[in-house]
Amino acid sequence: MRSIRSFIVCLFFITIKHASCQSSESSDGLVISSPIPERSRHITILLEAKLQNGTRLLDCTTNEQEQVEVLAGIIPSRFRWENFSVFIEPSFGTDERTLINTAMDRLSKVLPCVKFGILSIKPSSGDYINIKNGTGCSSNIGKQGGAQNMSLHSRGCMSVGIIMHEMIHALGFHHEQCRPDRDDFVVIELENVQPGLEHNFKKYSDSQVNTFGVAYDQKSIMHYDSKAFTKNGQPTIVAKNGGAVGSTGDLRKSDITKLKNMYKC
Ligand SMILES: [Zn+2]
């Protein structure tokens, strides 16, 4: 079966406060991280993280026709990664590469059964993610087979939280507010959504989305902000419990549990 292309672009506000990494010199002179290389067949580059405080707004579109097939039932194993390998295009600077590496390092601790690695040379074959300095922040859902693009624009996508969000899409997850049970927890105010972008709030059925037994989390790293795609500054997503809606900029316990359940590790 031909690989299915599903493209997600994300809109959310994220504030990152601080992150840092330990690094050490490898024998070939590259600065490599621990523990990523221990689990990776690839050379991994890690430098000190330098994160900035700030709030970011990103554009978002989806191709829902393709998502439905990808999301049907439990995502088939062919969409999952054994070796989550990325190649970072040379246009990224040292600080940006550090943020990408930090995000991968944190996800590698969540999924110890997956080998995370940054490719030092762009491969001519194999499954990997090509991270480009493209328009907005975007990723396919799950492993597509061969090379697949992830866009992380330098000006809008460079925080560990946003990068992890995109990588979780690539690992196989869609947005939290698309879950079949979302109406029990949030109200979608479509009258405040920009015309033509209503599809971003589509809800999927139980046969299309697997929640992996984890309760709905309105602060999931995969949840839209309360004013995502607003046309008038008014909320587009309101929590029924009156609480805040949207990612905190970091992994939540629910995110970690879902990832572990999907990958069984
Ligand atoms: Zn997203």
Tab-separated table of N, CA and C in Angstrom, residues 100-213:
chain	number	residue	atom	x	y	z
A	100	ILE	N	16.790	21.477	18.732
A	100	ILE	CA	16.270	20.250	18.122
A	100	ILE	C	16.816	19.040	18.869
A	101	ASN	N	18.085	19.092	19.178
A	101	ASN	CA	18.698	17.974	19.893
A	101	ASN	C	18.130	17.836	21.300
A	102	THR	N	17.878	18.955	21.948
A	102	THR	CA	17.305	18.905	23.294
A	102	THR	C	15.924	18.251	23.270
A	103	ALA	N	15.119	18.630	22.265
A	103	ALA	CA	13.783	18.034	22.132
A	103	ALA	C	13.895	16.529	21.927
A	104	MET	N	14.812	16.123	21.075
A	104	MET	CA	14.980	14.686	20.823
A	104	MET	C	15.491	13.965	22.064
A	105	ASP	N	16.353	14.607	22.787
A	105	ASP	CA	16.891	13.999	24.007
A	105	ASP	C	15.776	13.733	25.005
A	106	ARG	N	14.862	14.699	25.132
A	106	ARG	CA	13.764	14.526	26.088
A	106	ARG	C	12.804	13.430	25.629
A	107	LEU	N	12.526	13.384	24.335
A	107	LEU	CA	11.643	12.333	23.836
A	107	LEU	C	12.311	10.963	23.944
A	108	SER	N	13.624	10.928	23.795
A	108	SER	CA	14.326	9.647	23.896
A	108	SER	C	14.238	9.087	25.315
A	109	LYS	N	14.116	9.954	26.281
A	109	LYS	CA	13.963	9.479	27.664
A	109	LYS	C	12.549	8.933	27.897
A	110	VAL	N	11.581	9.479	27.151
A	110	VAL	CA	10.208	8.979	27.255
A	110	VAL	C	10.084	7.634	26.549
A	111	LEU	N	10.771	7.496	25.430
A	111	LEU	CA	10.667	6.284	24.606
A	111	LEU	C	12.028	5.598	24.507
A	112	PRO	N	12.433	4.913	25.554
A	112	PRO	CA	13.751	4.268	25.518
A	112	PRO	C	13.841	3.128	24.524
A	113	CYS	N	12.696	2.636	24.031
A	113	CYS	CA	12.753	1.536	23.067
A	113	CYS	C	12.917	2.063	21.636
A	114	VAL	N	12.888	3.365	21.453
A	114	VAL	CA	13.108	3.962	20.137
A	114	VAL	C	14.501	4.583	20.116
A	115	LYS	N	15.212	4.353	19.039
A	115	LYS	CA	16.557	4.925	18.928
A	115	LYS	C	16.473	6.278	18.228
A	116	PHE	N	16.807	7.312	18.955
A	116	PHE	CA	16.787	8.671	18.410
A	116	PHE	C	18.192	9.046	17.974
A	117	GLY	N	18.294	9.636	16.805
A	117	GLY	CA	19.612	10.046	16.362
A	117	GLY	C	19.556	11.159	15.332
A	118	ILE	N	20.593	11.997	15.353
A	118	ILE	CA	20.714	13.049	14.346
A	118	ILE	C	21.786	12.622	13.351
A	119	LEU	N	21.391	12.563	12.098
A	119	LEU	CA	22.302	12.113	11.048
A	119	LEU	C	23.283	13.228	10.701
A	120	SER	N	24.532	12.877	10.666
A	120	SER	CA	25.549	13.883	10.349
A	120	SER	C	25.656	14.109	8.848
A	121	ILE	N	25.230	13.128	8.074
A	121	ILE	CA	25.244	13.238	6.616
A	121	ILE	C	23.860	12.887	6.088
A	122	LYS	N	23.373	13.659	5.142
A	122	LYS	CA	22.050	13.380	4.578
A	122	LYS	C	22.083	12.043	3.838
A	123	PRO	N	21.274	11.090	4.252
A	123	PRO	CA	21.343	9.762	3.629
A	123	PRO	C	20.676	9.738	2.249
A	124	SER	N	21.065	8.772	1.458
A	124	SER	CA	20.470	8.608	0.131
A	124	SER	C	19.325	7.611	0.162
A	125	SER	N	19.155	6.933	1.290
A	125	SER	CA	18.066	5.963	1.410
A	125	SER	C	17.715	5.801	2.885
A	126	GLY	N	16.695	4.986	3.132
A	126	GLY	CA	16.285	4.749	4.520
A	126	GLY	C	15.208	5.711	4.974
A	127	ASP	N	14.648	5.422	6.127
A	127	ASP	CA	13.586	6.244	6.687
A	127	ASP	C	14.185	7.294	7.607
A	128	TYR	N	13.886	8.537	7.336
A	128	TYR	CA	14.382	9.600	8.205
A	128	TYR	C	13.563	10.860	7.986
A	129	ILE	N	13.738	11.805	8.918
A	129	ILE	CA	13.043	13.091	8.838
A	129	ILE	C	14.043	14.158	8.426
A	130	ASN	N	13.706	14.869	7.386
A	130	ASN	CA	14.536	15.978	6.935
A	130	ASN	C	13.966	17.266	7.537
A	131	ILE	N	14.699	17.841	8.482
A	131	ILE	CA	14.209	19.052	9.142
A	131	ILE	C	14.703	20.264	8.369
A	132	LYS	N	13.745	20.998	7.836
A	132	LYS	CA	14.087	22.148	7.017
A	132	LYS	C	13.560	23.429	7.639
A	133	ASN	N	14.202	24.509	7.295
A	133	ASN	CA	13.802	25.827	7.770
A	133	ASN	C	12.730	26.351	6.827
A	134	GLY	N	11.550	25.738	6.910
A	134	GLY	CA	10.493	26.026	5.953
A	134	GLY	C	9.506	27.060	6.464
A	135	THR	N	8.324	27.048	5.877
A	135	THR	CA	7.278	27.990	6.251
A	135	THR	C	6.472	27.408	7.398
A	136	GLY	N	6.532	28.032	8.551
A	136	GLY	CA	5.762	27.565	9.689
A	136	GLY	C	6.342	26.305	10.300
A	137	CYS	N	5.544	25.710	11.186
A	137	CYS	CA	5.945	24.489	11.880
A	137	CYS	C	5.023	23.369	11.394
A	138	SER	N	5.582	22.310	10.868
A	138	SER	CA	4.723	21.266	10.312
A	138	SER	C	5.417	19.928	10.313
A	139	SER	N	4.600	18.889	10.292
A	139	SER	CA	5.132	17.530	10.281
A	139	SER	C	4.096	16.585	9.707
A	140	ASN	N	4.551	15.512	9.128
A	140	ASN	CA	3.656	14.406	8.810
A	140	ASN	C	3.236	13.732	10.110
A	141	ILE	N	2.187	12.900	10.010
A	141	ILE	CA	1.803	12.091	11.163
A	141	ILE	C	2.360	10.700	10.971
A	142	GLY	N	3.261	10.315	11.843
A	142	GLY	CA	3.856	8.988	11.764
A	142	GLY	C	4.918	8.878	10.688
A	143	LYS	N	5.594	7.746	10.706
A	143	LYS	CA	6.637	7.478	9.717
A	143	LYS	C	6.004	7.195	8.365
A	144	GLN	N	6.480	7.871	7.363
A	144	GLN	CA	5.899	7.735	6.029
A	144	GLN	C	6.657	6.750	5.145
A	145	GLY	N	7.892	6.485	5.472
A	145	GLY	CA	8.731	5.644	4.617
A	145	GLY	C	9.603	6.510	3.734
A	146	GLY	N	10.911	6.284	3.811
A	146	GLY	CA	11.836	7.136	3.060
A	146	GLY	C	12.044	8.451	3.772
A	147	ALA	N	12.412	9.456	2.998
A	147	ALA	CA	12.621	10.784	3.587
A	147	ALA	C	11.286	11.496	3.725
A	148	GLN	N	11.071	12.147	4.861
A	148	GLN	CA	9.880	12.971	5.034
A	148	GLN	C	10.294	14.276	5.686
A	149	ASN	N	9.607	15.335	5.289
A	149	ASN	CA	9.991	16.663	5.751
A	149	ASN	C	9.318	17.026	7.064
A	150	MET	N	10.037	17.792	7.861
A	150	MET	CA	9.474	18.497	9.002
A	150	MET	C	9.938	19.941	8.870
A	151	SER	N	9.003	20.867	8.967
A	151	SER	CA	9.360	22.273	8.846
A	151	SER	C	9.421	22.912	10.223
A	152	LEU	N	10.530	23.551	10.507
A	152	LEU	CA	10.692	24.303	11.756
A	152	LEU	C	11.278	25.664	11.397
A	153	HIS	N	10.394	26.640	11.238
A	153	HIS	CA	10.885	27.949	10.835
A	153	HIS	C	11.686	28.589	11.968
A	154	SER	N	12.784	29.199	11.596
A	154	SER	CA	13.698	29.752	12.607
A	154	SER	C	13.028	30.776	13.508
A	155	ARG	N	12.105	31.550	12.964
A	155	ARG	CA	11.534	32.651	13.741
A	155	ARG	C	10.308	32.256	14.549
A	156	GLY	N	9.702	31.133	14.245
A	156	GLY	CA	8.467	30.822	14.943
A	156	GLY	C	8.402	29.469	15.614
A	157	CYS	N	9.352	28.627	15.329
A	157	CYS	CA	9.216	27.237	15.778
A	157	CYS	C	10.331	26.800	16.716
A	158	MET	N	11.212	27.715	17.045
A	158	MET	CA	12.406	27.301	17.772
A	158	MET	C	12.236	27.377	19.281
A	159	SER	N	11.459	26.470	19.811
A	159	SER	CA	11.419	26.220	21.243
A	159	SER	C	11.353	24.708	21.407
A	160	VAL	N	11.828	24.225	22.518
A	160	VAL	CA	11.829	22.775	22.743
A	160	VAL	C	10.404	22.235	22.722
A	161	GLY	N	9.455	23.001	23.285
A	161	GLY	CA	8.066	22.561	23.311
A	161	GLY	C	7.481	22.409	21.918
A	162	ILE	N	7.694	23.392	21.070
A	162	ILE	CA	7.148	23.326	19.707
A	162	ILE	C	7.820	22.195	18.922
A	163	ILE	N	9.113	22.066	19.086
A	163	ILE	CA	9.815	21.001	18.359
A	163	ILE	C	9.324	19.631	18.820
A	164	MET	N	9.132	19.467	20.124
A	164	MET	CA	8.593	18.182	20.600
A	164	MET	C	7.189	17.956	20.055
A	165	HIS	N	6.390	19.011	19.994
A	165	HIS	CA	5.034	18.901	19.448
A	165	HIS	C	5.089	18.344	18.022
A	166	GLU	N	5.945	18.917	17.195
A	166	GLU	CA	6.050	18.440	15.815
A	166	GLU	C	6.592	17.012	15.758
A	167	MET	N	7.530	16.721	16.617
A	167	MET	CA	8.088	15.364	16.613
A	167	MET	C	7.081	14.335	17.103
A	168	ILE	N	6.191	14.740	18.008
A	168	ILE	CA	5.134	13.812	18.446
A	168	ILE	C	4.151	13.564	17.311
A	169	HIS	N	3.893	14.579	16.479
A	169	HIS	CA	3.133	14.310	15.249
A	169	HIS	C	3.861	13.252	14.428
A	170	ALA	N	5.163	13.435	14.247
A	170	ALA	CA	5.930	12.481	13.421
A	170	ALA	C	5.954	11.096	14.058
A	171	LEU	N	5.859	11.057	15.387
A	171	LEU	CA	5.822	9.759	16.068
A	171	LEU	C	4.463	9.085	15.909
A	172	GLY	N	3.427	9.863	15.534
A	172	GLY	CA	2.149	9.240	15.229
A	172	GLY	C	0.923	9.844	15.879
A	173	PHE	N	1.059	10.975	16.561
A	173	PHE	CA	-0.105	11.541	17.250
A	173	PHE	C	-0.640	12.796	16.579
A	174	HIS	N	-1.966	12.919	16.665
A	174	HIS	CA	-2.652	14.094	16.153
A	174	HIS	C	-2.956	15.030	17.328
A	175	HIS	N	-3.680	16.109	17.066
A	175	HIS	CA	-3.981	17.061	18.136
A	175	HIS	C	-4.993	16.499	19.138
A	176	GLU	N	-4.819	16.901	20.374
A	176	GLU	CA	-5.655	16.387	21.456
A	176	GLU	C	-7.128	16.748	21.250
A	177	GLN	N	-7.384	17.939	20.745
A	177	GLN	CA	-8.787	18.379	20.657
A	177	GLN	C	-9.552	17.711	19.526
A	178	CYS	N	-8.905	16.823	18.795
A	178	CYS	CA	-9.596	16.067	17.751
A	178	CYS	C	-10.097	14.723	18.267
A	179	ARG	N	-9.843	14.440	19.525
A	179	ARG	CA	-10.267	13.158	20.090
A	179	ARG	C	-11.789	13.006	20.056
A	180	PRO	N	-12.280	11.784	19.966
A	180	PRO	CA	-13.732	11.577	19.912
A	180	PRO	C	-14.466	12.012	21.172
A	181	ASP	N	-13.770	12.067	22.310
A	181	ASP	CA	-14.422	12.442	23.561
A	181	ASP	C	-14.221	13.913	23.919
A	182	ARG	N	-13.697	14.698	22.999
A	182	ARG	CA	-13.355	16.082	23.349
A	182	ARG	C	-14.547	16.930	23.770
A	183	ASP	N	-15.745	16.615	23.233
A	183	ASP	CA	-16.914	17.433	23.563
A	183	ASP	C	-17.333	17.281	25.030
A	184	ASP	N	-16.808	16.278	25.686
A	184	ASP	CA	-17.085	16.133	27.112
A	184	ASP	C	-16.258	17.122	27.942
A	185	PHE	N	-15.239	17.691	27.317
A	185	PHE	CA	-14.291	18.509	28.074
A	185	PHE	C	-14.147	19.941	27.563
A	186	VAL	N	-14.334	20.131	26.286
A	186	VAL	CA	-14.200	21.477	25.735
A	186	VAL	C	-15.360	21.777	24.788
A	187	VAL	N	-15.604	23.059	24.601
A	187	VAL	CA	-16.607	23.522	23.639
A	187	VAL	C	-15.873	24.253	22.521
A	188	ILE	N	-16.127	23.869	21.287
A	188	ILE	CA	-15.523	24.537	20.136
A	188	ILE	C	-16.456	25.661	19.699
A	189	GLU	N	-15.966	26.877	19.757
A	189	GLU	CA	-16.773	28.045	19.396
A	189	GLU	C	-16.510	28.384	17.923
A	190	LEU	N	-17.213	27.673	17.049
A	190	LEU	CA	-16.944	27.816	15.611
A	190	LEU	C	-17.260	29.213	15.094
A	191	GLU	N	-18.160	29.930	15.776
A	191	GLU	CA	-18.502	31.275	15.313
A	191	GLU	C	-17.327	32.241	15.450
A	192	ASN	N	-16.320	31.843	16.227
A	192	ASN	CA	-15.132	32.695	16.381
A	192	ASN	C	-13.961	32.264	15.506
A	193	VAL	N	-14.151	31.195	14.752
A	193	VAL	CA	-13.071	30.641	13.926
A	193	VAL	C	-13.021	31.364	12.583
A	194	GLN	N	-11.814	31.605	12.125
A	194	GLN	CA	-11.657	32.232	10.810
A	194	GLN	C	-12.330	31.385	9.735
A	195	PRO	N	-13.111	32.018	8.870
A	195	PRO	CA	-13.813	31.281	7.823
A	195	PRO	C	-12.840	30.448	6.984
A	196	GLY	N	-13.219	29.226	6.727
A	196	GLY	CA	-12.389	28.343	5.917
A	196	GLY	C	-11.409	27.501	6.709
A	197	LEU	N	-11.298	27.794	8.004
A	197	LEU	CA	-10.343	27.044	8.830
A	197	LEU	C	-11.048	26.152	9.856
A	198	GLU	N	-12.348	25.994	9.684
A	198	GLU	CA	-13.122	25.193	10.646
A	198	GLU	C	-12.656	23.744	10.694
A	199	HIS	N	-12.063	23.279	9.594
A	199	HIS	CA	-11.661	21.870	9.552
A	199	HIS	C	-10.583	21.546	10.595
A	200	ASN	N	-9.909	22.578	11.088
A	200	ASN	CA	-8.897	22.340	12.120
A	200	ASN	C	-9.507	21.861	13.430
A	201	PHE	N	-10.812	21.972	13.549
A	201	PHE	CA	-11.467	21.563	14.790
A	201	PHE	C	-12.322	20.319	14.577
A	202	LYS	N	-12.056	19.630	13.505
A	202	LYS	CA	-12.792	18.401	13.224
A	202	LYS	C	-12.574	17.396	14.353
A	203	LYS	N	-13.629	16.696	14.677
A	203	LYS	CA	-13.534	15.649	15.696
A	203	LYS	C	-13.550	14.297	15.003
A	204	TYR	N	-12.694	13.420	15.441
A	204	TYR	CA	-12.634	12.088	14.847
A	204	TYR	C	-13.390	11.084	15.699
A	205	SER	N	-13.717	9.967	15.072
A	205	SER	CA	-14.491	8.936	15.764
A	205	SER	C	-13.572	7.947	16.472
A	206	ASP	N	-14.181	7.094	17.273
A	206	ASP	CA	-13.400	6.068	17.970
A	206	ASP	C	-12.664	5.155	17.009
A	207	SER	N	-13.225	4.975	15.824
A	207	SER	CA	-12.574	4.092	14.854
A	207	SER	C	-11.424	4.787	14.130
A	208	GLN	N	-11.317	6.089	14.326
A	208	GLN	CA	-10.273	6.841	13.627
A	208	GLN	C	-9.120	7.262	14.540
A	209	VAL	N	-9.406	7.421	15.807
A	209	VAL	CA	-8.383	7.899	16.740
A	209	VAL	C	-8.321	6.973	17.944
A	210	ASN	N	-7.138	6.559	18.285
A	210	ASN	CA	-6.928	5.750	19.475
A	210	ASN	C	-6.381	6.642	20.584
A	211	THR	N	-7.072	6.688	21.698
A	211	THR	CA	-6.618	7.542	22.801
A	211	THR	C	-5.701	6.793	23.761
A	212	PHE	N	-5.475	5.537	23.499
A	212	PHE	CA	-4.558	4.706	24.286
A	212	PHE	C	-4.889	4.718	25.773
A	213	GLY	N	-6.173	4.826	26.053
A	213	GLY	CA	-6.630	4.702	27.431
A	213	GLY	C	-6.253	5.850	28.340
